[in-house]
Amino acid sequence: MFPKIKKYFLYKYLSDNKANRQKKLLSLKQAKSIGMVCEITDEDSYKNIFSLFTQLQSNDRNVRLMGYINEKEVPFYCLPQLTADYFCNSNLNWYGKPNMVQINDFAKMEFDMLIDFNYRYNAAVESILAMTRAKFVVGQTPENKDHYDLFIDQKDKDYRKFVEAIDKYTDKLTGND
């Protein structure tokens, strides 16, 4: 019963605070500012996502990373940087809404594209997706379909293949293929 109450209050908060976005279809190549949301499960997932993060930055883009760790504390290997922040369960309020200044700042940024790298549902990430002001939101979590402008149903959990799929489909949608 308690999880249902938590979910009710989270959805009430999200529906009351949903951001008004100026939606715009962009290809990955056209996006000059990109937000990345992901869940870090272990050191390998951190290395994979950070490698992708630096690759996207190398194309002269403004890229920001917000990583969630489903633990009480952020592990030692998740090093916060100017453009990369991490949060954990201690940064959530009692019903799962992120309660951290960096998360609110991240959600208020008007990215050209926001990419949700999560493949399973997470209430904290859903909060970020609901509050974002990004022009184009892409993701692969079925429970968050309502927050996406482009949902890519990918069974493979490989981040690079997901970015390749985003590149392929956004090019086709914008007519740049």
mmCIF file of N, CA and C in Angstrom, residues 3-125:
data_model
loop_
_atom_site.group_PDB
_atom_site.id
_atom_site.type_symbol
_atom_site.label_atom_id
_atom_site.label_comp_id
_atom_site.label_asym_id
_atom_site.label_seq_id
_atom_site.Cartn_x
_atom_site.Cartn_y
_atom_site.Cartn_z
ATOM 1 N N PRO A 3 3.865 1.844 -1.372
ATOM 2 C CA PRO A 3 4.355 2.221 -2.711
ATOM 3 C C PRO A 3 3.282 2.902 -3.568
ATOM 4 N N LYS A 4 2.033 2.493 -3.427
ATOM 5 C CA LYS A 4 0.955 3.134 -4.192
ATOM 6 C C LYS A 4 0.763 4.584 -3.755
ATOM 7 N N ILE A 5 0.896 4.835 -2.469
ATOM 8 C CA ILE A 5 0.769 6.202 -1.955
ATOM 9 C C ILE A 5 1.917 7.058 -2.473
ATOM 10 N N LYS A 6 3.123 6.502 -2.441
ATOM 11 C CA LYS A 6 4.282 7.228 -2.950
ATOM 12 C C LYS A 6 4.098 7.565 -4.434
ATOM 13 N N LYS A 7 3.634 6.591 -5.198
ATOM 14 C CA LYS A 7 3.437 6.790 -6.633
ATOM 15 C C LYS A 7 2.365 7.859 -6.895
ATOM 16 N N TYR A 8 1.299 7.840 -6.095
ATOM 17 C CA TYR A 8 0.230 8.835 -6.237
ATOM 18 C C TYR A 8 0.794 10.243 -6.057
ATOM 19 N N PHE A 9 1.562 10.463 -4.981
ATOM 20 C CA PHE A 9 2.102 11.793 -4.720
ATOM 21 C C PHE A 9 3.131 12.209 -5.767
ATOM 22 N N LEU A 10 3.901 11.267 -6.262
ATOM 23 C CA LEU A 10 4.849 11.582 -7.318
ATOM 24 C C LEU A 10 4.116 12.029 -8.575
ATOM 25 N N TYR A 11 3.108 11.270 -9.000
ATOM 26 C CA TYR A 11 2.354 11.628 -10.202
ATOM 27 C C TYR A 11 1.597 12.932 -10.025
ATOM 28 N N LYS A 12 1.105 13.185 -8.846
ATOM 29 C CA LYS A 12 0.429 14.456 -8.576
ATOM 30 C C LYS A 12 1.418 15.605 -8.723
ATOM 31 N N TYR A 13 2.602 15.447 -8.146
ATOM 32 C CA TYR A 13 3.625 16.478 -8.264
ATOM 33 C C TYR A 13 4.018 16.683 -9.735
ATOM 34 N N LEU A 14 4.235 15.591 -10.456
ATOM 35 C CA LEU A 14 4.669 15.695 -11.852
ATOM 36 C C LEU A 14 3.599 16.342 -12.729
ATOM 37 N N SER A 15 2.340 16.004 -12.498
ATOM 38 C CA SER A 15 1.278 16.606 -13.312
ATOM 39 C C SER A 15 1.128 18.093 -13.008
ATOM 40 N N ASP A 16 1.378 18.495 -11.765
ATOM 41 C CA ASP A 16 1.288 19.908 -11.399
ATOM 42 C C ASP A 16 2.496 20.711 -11.861
ATOM 43 N N ASN A 17 3.628 20.061 -12.065
ATOM 44 C CA ASN A 17 4.875 20.758 -12.394
ATOM 45 C C ASN A 17 5.454 20.385 -13.747
ATOM 46 N N LYS A 18 4.640 19.835 -14.625
ATOM 47 C CA LYS A 18 5.119 19.458 -15.953
ATOM 48 C C LYS A 18 5.529 20.709 -16.726
ATOM 49 N N ALA A 19 6.675 20.654 -17.335
ATOM 50 C CA ALA A 19 7.228 21.813 -18.052
ATOM 51 C C ALA A 19 6.537 22.010 -19.388
ATOM 52 N N ASN A 20 6.392 23.267 -19.769
ATOM 53 C CA ASN A 20 5.935 23.609 -21.110
ATOM 54 C C ASN A 20 7.162 23.630 -22.004
ATOM 55 N N ARG A 21 7.163 22.795 -23.023
ATOM 56 C CA ARG A 21 8.324 22.694 -23.895
ATOM 57 C C ARG A 21 7.993 23.203 -25.278
ATOM 58 N N GLN A 22 8.995 23.788 -25.928
ATOM 59 C CA GLN A 22 8.907 24.155 -27.329
ATOM 60 C C GLN A 22 9.505 22.998 -28.115
ATOM 61 N N LYS A 23 8.668 22.059 -28.545
ATOM 62 C CA LYS A 23 9.165 20.860 -29.210
ATOM 63 C C LYS A 23 9.675 21.176 -30.609
ATOM 64 N N LYS A 24 10.792 20.520 -30.955
ATOM 65 C CA LYS A 24 11.385 20.707 -32.278
ATOM 66 C C LYS A 24 12.109 19.434 -32.665
ATOM 67 N N LEU A 25 11.814 18.915 -33.845
ATOM 68 C CA LEU A 25 12.452 17.703 -34.348
ATOM 69 C C LEU A 25 13.850 18.036 -34.856
ATOM 70 N N LEU A 26 14.841 17.358 -34.296
ATOM 71 C CA LEU A 26 16.234 17.551 -34.675
ATOM 72 C C LEU A 26 16.905 16.203 -34.875
ATOM 73 N N SER A 27 17.895 16.179 -35.740
ATOM 74 C CA SER A 27 18.711 14.967 -35.834
ATOM 75 C C SER A 27 19.815 15.075 -34.792
ATOM 76 N N LEU A 28 20.436 13.961 -34.479
ATOM 77 C CA LEU A 28 21.521 13.957 -33.511
ATOM 78 C C LEU A 28 22.669 14.842 -33.987
ATOM 79 N N LYS A 29 22.902 14.858 -35.289
ATOM 80 C CA LYS A 29 23.980 15.689 -35.850
ATOM 81 C C LYS A 29 23.682 17.184 -35.704
ATOM 82 N N GLN A 30 22.417 17.557 -35.732
ATOM 83 C CA GLN A 30 22.029 18.966 -35.629
ATOM 84 C C GLN A 30 22.025 19.478 -34.191
ATOM 85 N N ALA A 31 21.925 18.595 -33.228
ATOM 86 C CA ALA A 31 21.824 19.000 -31.829
ATOM 87 C C ALA A 31 23.150 19.569 -31.338
ATOM 88 N N LYS A 32 23.119 20.811 -30.887
ATOM 89 C CA LYS A 32 24.321 21.471 -30.369
ATOM 90 C C LYS A 32 24.418 21.346 -28.848
ATOM 91 N N SER A 33 23.280 21.115 -28.194
ATOM 92 C CA SER A 33 23.295 20.895 -26.742
ATOM 93 C C SER A 33 22.503 19.621 -26.450
ATOM 94 N N ILE A 34 23.131 18.721 -25.711
ATOM 95 C CA ILE A 34 22.540 17.413 -25.439
ATOM 96 C C ILE A 34 22.582 17.140 -23.945
ATOM 97 N N GLY A 35 21.460 16.695 -23.415
ATOM 98 C CA GLY A 35 21.395 16.242 -22.035
ATOM 99 C C GLY A 35 21.321 14.727 -22.031
ATOM 100 N N MET A 36 22.040 14.123 -21.119
ATOM 101 C CA MET A 36 22.042 12.663 -21.006
ATOM 102 C C MET A 36 21.575 12.290 -19.599
ATOM 103 N N VAL A 37 20.582 11.391 -19.524
ATOM 104 C CA VAL A 37 20.102 10.877 -18.247
ATOM 105 C C VAL A 37 20.326 9.375 -18.270
ATOM 106 N N CYS A 38 20.907 8.838 -17.193
ATOM 107 C CA CYS A 38 21.196 7.412 -17.168
ATOM 108 C C CYS A 38 21.214 6.909 -15.737
ATOM 109 N N GLU A 39 21.172 5.591 -15.608
ATOM 110 C CA GLU A 39 21.357 4.948 -14.320
ATOM 111 C C GLU A 39 22.711 4.246 -14.343
ATOM 112 N N ILE A 40 23.518 4.531 -13.343
ATOM 113 C CA ILE A 40 24.824 3.897 -13.204
ATOM 114 C C ILE A 40 24.633 2.707 -12.266
ATOM 115 N N THR A 41 24.858 1.501 -12.778
ATOM 116 C CA THR A 41 24.645 0.303 -11.957
ATOM 117 C C THR A 41 25.942 -0.247 -11.373
ATOM 118 N N ASP A 42 27.054 -0.002 -12.057
ATOM 119 C CA ASP A 42 28.351 -0.477 -11.580
ATOM 120 C C ASP A 42 29.448 0.320 -12.288
ATOM 121 N N GLU A 43 30.689 0.001 -11.981
ATOM 122 C CA GLU A 43 31.797 0.762 -12.552
ATOM 123 C C GLU A 43 31.878 0.605 -14.068
ATOM 124 N N ASP A 44 31.525 -0.571 -14.590
ATOM 125 C CA ASP A 44 31.547 -0.774 -16.046
ATOM 126 C C ASP A 44 30.513 0.099 -16.750
ATOM 127 N N SER A 45 29.305 0.189 -16.188
ATOM 128 C CA SER A 45 28.280 1.035 -16.808
ATOM 129 C C SER A 45 28.712 2.501 -16.754
ATOM 130 N N TYR A 46 29.390 2.884 -15.670
ATOM 131 C CA TYR A 46 29.922 4.252 -15.573
ATOM 132 C C TYR A 46 30.940 4.502 -16.687
ATOM 133 N N LYS A 47 31.861 3.579 -16.869
ATOM 134 C CA LYS A 47 32.887 3.743 -17.906
ATOM 135 C C LYS A 47 32.269 3.818 -19.296
ATOM 136 N N ASN A 48 31.264 2.971 -19.562
ATOM 137 C CA ASN A 48 30.607 2.970 -20.874
ATOM 138 C C ASN A 48 29.891 4.287 -21.147
ATOM 139 N N ILE A 49 29.123 4.749 -20.160
ATOM 140 C CA ILE A 49 28.356 5.979 -20.383
ATOM 141 C C ILE A 49 29.285 7.181 -20.439
ATOM 142 N N PHE A 50 30.347 7.170 -19.638
ATOM 143 C CA PHE A 50 31.271 8.300 -19.657
ATOM 144 C C PHE A 50 32.062 8.349 -20.958
ATOM 145 N N SER A 51 32.382 7.207 -21.519
ATOM 146 C CA SER A 51 33.047 7.146 -22.817
ATOM 147 C C SER A 51 32.156 7.761 -23.900
ATOM 148 N N LEU A 52 30.887 7.412 -23.871
ATOM 149 C CA LEU A 52 29.924 7.963 -24.820
ATOM 150 C C LEU A 52 29.754 9.470 -24.602
ATOM 151 N N PHE A 53 29.730 9.875 -23.356
ATOM 152 C CA PHE A 53 29.616 11.287 -22.979
ATOM 153 C C PHE A 53 30.772 12.093 -23.575
ATOM 154 N N THR A 54 31.989 11.602 -23.427
ATOM 155 C CA THR A 54 33.149 12.324 -23.967
ATOM 156 C C THR A 54 33.160 12.293 -25.501
ATOM 157 N N GLN A 55 32.666 11.210 -26.087
ATOM 158 C CA GLN A 55 32.590 11.132 -27.547
ATOM 159 C C GLN A 55 31.612 12.184 -28.082
ATOM 160 N N LEU A 56 30.459 12.325 -27.451
ATOM 161 C CA LEU A 56 29.487 13.321 -27.896
ATOM 162 C C LEU A 56 30.020 14.740 -27.690
ATOM 163 N N GLN A 57 30.798 14.965 -26.641
ATOM 164 C CA GLN A 57 31.390 16.280 -26.398
ATOM 165 C C GLN A 57 32.435 16.623 -27.447
ATOM 166 N N SER A 58 33.116 15.637 -27.978
ATOM 167 C CA SER A 58 34.200 15.895 -28.926
ATOM 168 C C SER A 58 33.713 16.501 -30.235
ATOM 169 N N ASN A 59 32.441 16.424 -30.497
ATOM 170 C CA ASN A 59 31.889 17.000 -31.727
ATOM 171 C C ASN A 59 31.480 18.456 -31.534
ATOM 172 N N ASP A 60 32.171 19.172 -30.634
ATOM 173 C CA ASP A 60 31.933 20.591 -30.371
ATOM 174 C C ASP A 60 30.489 20.856 -29.938
ATOM 175 N N ARG A 61 30.034 20.041 -29.003
ATOM 176 C CA ARG A 61 28.676 20.185 -28.466
ATOM 177 C C ARG A 61 28.746 20.471 -26.978
ATOM 178 N N ASN A 62 27.689 21.082 -26.486
ATOM 179 C CA ASN A 62 27.517 21.274 -25.060
ATOM 180 C C ASN A 62 26.740 20.056 -24.547
ATOM 181 N N VAL A 63 27.408 19.164 -23.839
ATOM 182 C CA VAL A 63 26.779 17.929 -23.365
ATOM 183 C C VAL A 63 26.812 17.912 -21.840
ATOM 184 N N ARG A 64 25.659 17.596 -21.245
ATOM 185 C CA ARG A 64 25.554 17.485 -19.781
ATOM 186 C C ARG A 64 25.058 16.089 -19.438
ATOM 187 N N LEU A 65 25.577 15.539 -18.352
ATOM 188 C CA LEU A 65 25.226 14.191 -17.908
ATOM 189 C C LEU A 65 24.635 14.252 -16.512
ATOM 190 N N MET A 66 23.507 13.568 -16.308
ATOM 191 C CA MET A 66 22.915 13.417 -14.989
ATOM 192 C C MET A 66 22.732 11.917 -14.761
ATOM 193 N N GLY A 67 23.519 11.371 -13.852
ATOM 194 C CA GLY A 67 23.498 9.936 -13.587
ATOM 195 C C GLY A 67 22.866 9.609 -12.253
ATOM 196 N N TYR A 68 22.020 8.585 -12.252
ATOM 197 C CA TYR A 68 21.356 8.125 -11.035
ATOM 198 C C TYR A 68 21.990 6.816 -10.573
ATOM 199 N N ILE A 69 22.248 6.726 -9.282
ATOM 200 C CA ILE A 69 22.786 5.507 -8.689
ATOM 201 C C ILE A 69 21.781 5.023 -7.661
ATOM 202 N N ASN A 70 21.270 3.813 -7.821
ATOM 203 C CA ASN A 70 20.234 3.275 -6.938
ATOM 204 C C ASN A 70 20.874 2.704 -5.662
ATOM 205 N N GLU A 71 21.525 3.571 -4.912
ATOM 206 C CA GLU A 71 22.169 3.215 -3.653
ATOM 207 C C GLU A 71 22.033 4.394 -2.700
ATOM 208 N N LYS A 72 22.507 4.222 -1.465
ATOM 209 C CA LYS A 72 22.415 5.301 -0.482
ATOM 210 C C LYS A 72 23.426 6.410 -0.731
ATOM 211 N N GLU A 73 24.565 6.057 -1.324
ATOM 212 C CA GLU A 73 25.605 7.039 -1.585
ATOM 213 C C GLU A 73 26.157 6.869 -2.999
ATOM 214 N N VAL A 74 26.663 7.954 -3.533
ATOM 215 C CA VAL A 74 27.296 7.921 -4.850
ATOM 216 C C VAL A 74 28.653 7.239 -4.689
ATOM 217 N N PRO A 75 28.945 6.213 -5.496
ATOM 218 C CA PRO A 75 30.229 5.498 -5.369
ATOM 219 C C PRO A 75 31.427 6.389 -5.709
ATOM 220 N N PHE A 76 32.579 5.974 -5.256
ATOM 221 C CA PHE A 76 33.811 6.746 -5.425
ATOM 222 C C PHE A 76 34.180 6.953 -6.888
ATOM 223 N N TYR A 77 33.823 6.026 -7.770
ATOM 224 C CA TYR A 77 34.240 6.131 -9.168
ATOM 225 C C TYR A 77 33.408 7.122 -9.977
ATOM 226 N N CYS A 78 32.288 7.586 -9.442
ATOM 227 C CA CYS A 78 31.468 8.601 -10.118
ATOM 228 C C CYS A 78 31.961 9.981 -9.706
ATOM 229 N N LEU A 79 32.843 10.515 -10.496
ATOM 230 C CA LEU A 79 33.455 11.798 -10.174
ATOM 231 C C LEU A 79 32.627 12.944 -10.752
ATOM 232 N N PRO A 80 32.035 13.776 -9.882
ATOM 233 C CA PRO A 80 31.282 14.918 -10.404
ATOM 234 C C PRO A 80 32.227 15.899 -11.107
ATOM 235 N N GLN A 81 31.736 16.446 -12.176
ATOM 236 C CA GLN A 81 32.511 17.408 -12.949
ATOM 237 C C GLN A 81 31.628 18.599 -13.248
ATOM 238 N N LEU A 82 32.166 19.549 -13.951
ATOM 239 C CA LEU A 82 31.394 20.738 -14.294
ATOM 240 C C LEU A 82 30.162 20.383 -15.132
ATOM 241 N N THR A 83 30.284 19.387 -16.006
ATOM 242 C CA THR A 83 29.173 19.026 -16.888
ATOM 243 C C THR A 83 28.605 17.636 -16.601
ATOM 244 N N ALA A 84 28.986 17.035 -15.496
ATOM 245 C CA ALA A 84 28.472 15.702 -15.135
ATOM 246 C C ALA A 84 28.183 15.659 -13.632
ATOM 247 N N ASP A 85 26.938 15.333 -13.288
ATOM 248 C CA ASP A 85 26.531 15.212 -11.895
ATOM 249 C C ASP A 85 25.887 13.851 -11.676
ATOM 250 N N TYR A 86 25.912 13.421 -10.427
ATOM 251 C CA TYR A 86 25.359 12.122 -10.060
ATOM 252 C C TYR A 86 24.537 12.287 -8.793
ATOM 253 N N PHE A 87 23.464 11.500 -8.703
ATOM 254 C CA PHE A 87 22.646 11.546 -7.498
ATOM 255 C C PHE A 87 22.239 10.139 -7.105
ATOM 256 N N CYS A 88 21.859 9.981 -5.845
ATOM 257 C CA CYS A 88 21.526 8.665 -5.311
ATOM 258 C C CYS A 88 20.246 8.764 -4.489
ATOM 259 N N ASN A 89 19.863 7.688 -3.833
ATOM 260 C CA ASN A 89 18.614 7.641 -3.082
ATOM 261 C C ASN A 89 18.545 8.665 -1.959
ATOM 262 N N SER A 90 19.671 9.050 -1.402
ATOM 263 C CA SER A 90 19.650 10.057 -0.334
ATOM 264 C C SER A 90 19.312 11.445 -0.879
ATOM 265 N N ASN A 91 19.328 11.616 -2.199
ATOM 266 C CA ASN A 91 18.959 12.888 -2.832
ATOM 267 C C ASN A 91 17.510 12.915 -3.295
ATOM 268 N N LEU A 92 16.713 11.917 -2.863
ATOM 269 C CA LEU A 92 15.300 11.841 -3.237
ATOM 270 C C LEU A 92 14.445 12.110 -2.006
ATOM 271 N N ASN A 93 13.277 12.725 -2.223
ATOM 272 C CA ASN A 93 12.378 12.889 -1.082
ATOM 273 C C ASN A 93 11.615 11.583 -0.852
ATOM 274 N N TRP A 94 10.703 11.565 0.070
ATOM 275 C CA TRP A 94 10.061 10.314 0.493
ATOM 276 C C TRP A 94 9.244 9.646 -0.605
ATOM 277 N N TYR A 95 8.774 10.399 -1.602
ATOM 278 C CA TYR A 95 8.009 9.756 -2.669
ATOM 279 C C TYR A 95 8.785 9.630 -3.977
ATOM 280 N N GLY A 96 10.099 9.871 -3.942
ATOM 281 C CA GLY A 96 10.938 9.573 -5.096
ATOM 282 C C GLY A 96 11.313 10.729 -5.986
ATOM 283 N N LYS A 97 10.915 11.948 -5.647
ATOM 284 C CA LYS A 97 11.273 13.118 -6.451
ATOM 285 C C LYS A 97 12.693 13.561 -6.090
ATOM 286 N N PRO A 98 13.537 13.797 -7.098
ATOM 287 C CA PRO A 98 14.884 14.283 -6.821
ATOM 288 C C PRO A 98 14.836 15.630 -6.104
ATOM 289 N N ASN A 99 15.668 15.761 -5.100
ATOM 290 C CA ASN A 99 15.665 16.939 -4.250
ATOM 291 C C ASN A 99 17.082 17.518 -4.195
ATOM 292 N N MET A 100 17.564 17.984 -5.351
ATOM 293 C CA MET A 100 18.936 18.455 -5.442
ATOM 294 C C MET A 100 18.981 19.627 -6.417
ATOM 295 N N VAL A 101 19.715 20.661 -6.111
ATOM 296 C CA VAL A 101 19.781 21.860 -6.944
ATOM 297 C C VAL A 101 20.280 21.532 -8.350
ATOM 298 N N GLN A 102 21.294 20.675 -8.458
ATOM 299 C CA GLN A 102 21.856 20.338 -9.765
ATOM 300 C C GLN A 102 20.814 19.668 -10.672
ATOM 301 N N ILE A 103 19.928 18.871 -10.086
ATOM 302 C CA ILE A 103 18.895 18.203 -10.880
ATOM 303 C C ILE A 103 17.884 19.221 -11.389
ATOM 304 N N ASN A 104 17.478 20.141 -10.527
ATOM 305 C CA ASN A 104 16.549 21.192 -10.959
ATOM 306 C C ASN A 104 17.165 22.061 -12.046
ATOM 307 N N ASP A 105 18.446 22.392 -11.902
ATOM 308 C CA ASP A 105 19.133 23.171 -12.939
ATOM 309 C C ASP A 105 19.207 22.400 -14.253
ATOM 310 N N PHE A 106 19.510 21.114 -14.164
ATOM 311 C CA PHE A 106 19.577 20.251 -15.347
ATOM 312 C C PHE A 106 18.218 20.221 -16.053
ATOM 313 N N ALA A 107 17.151 20.056 -15.299
ATOM 314 C CA ALA A 107 15.805 19.976 -15.884
ATOM 315 C C ALA A 107 15.391 21.296 -16.539
ATOM 316 N N LYS A 108 15.878 22.407 -16.040
ATOM 317 C CA LYS A 108 15.505 23.723 -16.577
ATOM 318 C C LYS A 108 16.280 24.094 -17.836
ATOM 319 N N MET A 109 17.354 23.381 -18.121
ATOM 320 C CA MET A 109 18.148 23.685 -19.319
ATOM 321 C C MET A 109 17.350 23.347 -20.578
ATOM 322 N N GLU A 110 17.464 24.206 -21.573
ATOM 323 C CA GLU A 110 16.748 23.989 -22.830
ATOM 324 C C GLU A 110 17.666 23.299 -23.832
ATOM 325 N N PHE A 111 17.865 22.009 -23.606
ATOM 326 C CA PHE A 111 18.699 21.219 -24.503
ATOM 327 C C PHE A 111 18.025 21.096 -25.868
ATOM 328 N N ASP A 112 18.837 20.965 -26.913
ATOM 329 C CA ASP A 112 18.283 20.626 -28.222
ATOM 330 C C ASP A 112 17.735 19.204 -28.174
ATOM 331 N N MET A 113 18.431 18.329 -27.433
ATOM 332 C CA MET A 113 18.008 16.932 -27.331
ATOM 333 C C MET A 113 18.339 16.407 -25.936
ATOM 334 N N LEU A 114 17.394 15.683 -25.370
ATOM 335 C CA LEU A 114 17.619 14.985 -24.105
ATOM 336 C C LEU A 114 17.493 13.498 -24.389
ATOM 337 N N ILE A 115 18.509 12.730 -24.010
ATOM 338 C CA ILE A 115 18.519 11.290 -24.254
ATOM 339 C C ILE A 115 18.434 10.564 -22.925
ATOM 340 N N ASP A 116 17.416 9.720 -22.802
ATOM 341 C CA ASP A 116 17.251 8.882 -21.617
ATOM 342 C C ASP A 116 17.822 7.507 -21.950
ATOM 343 N N PHE A 117 18.944 7.166 -21.337
ATOM 344 C CA PHE A 117 19.629 5.908 -21.612
ATOM 345 C C PHE A 117 19.095 4.750 -20.767
ATOM 346 N N ASN A 118 18.125 4.999 -19.920
ATOM 347 C CA ASN A 118 17.602 3.950 -19.050
ATOM 348 C C ASN A 118 16.765 2.959 -19.841
ATOM 349 N N TYR A 119 16.872 1.705 -19.474
ATOM 350 C CA TYR A 119 16.074 0.670 -20.116
ATOM 351 C C TYR A 119 15.047 0.087 -19.166
ATOM 352 N N ARG A 120 15.079 0.553 -17.893
ATOM 353 C CA ARG A 120 14.052 0.138 -16.934
ATOM 354 C C ARG A 120 13.535 1.377 -16.216
ATOM 355 N N TYR A 121 12.314 1.267 -15.722
ATOM 356 C CA TYR A 121 11.643 2.404 -15.099
ATOM 357 C C TYR A 121 12.343 2.841 -13.816
ATOM 358 N N ASN A 122 12.358 4.149 -13.633
ATOM 359 C CA ASN A 122 12.926 4.746 -12.436
ATOM 360 C C ASN A 122 12.162 6.040 -12.164
ATOM 361 N N ALA A 123 11.564 6.166 -10.979
ATOM 362 C CA ALA A 123 10.746 7.333 -10.644
ATOM 363 C C ALA A 123 11.549 8.627 -10.667
ATOM 364 N N ALA A 124 12.790 8.587 -10.206
ATOM 365 C CA ALA A 124 13.625 9.792 -10.188
ATOM 366 C C ALA A 124 13.895 10.291 -11.605
ATOM 367 N N VAL A 125 14.155 9.383 -12.515
ATOM 368 C CA VAL A 125 14.403 9.759 -13.911
ATOM 369 C C VAL A 125 13.117 10.268 -14.552
#
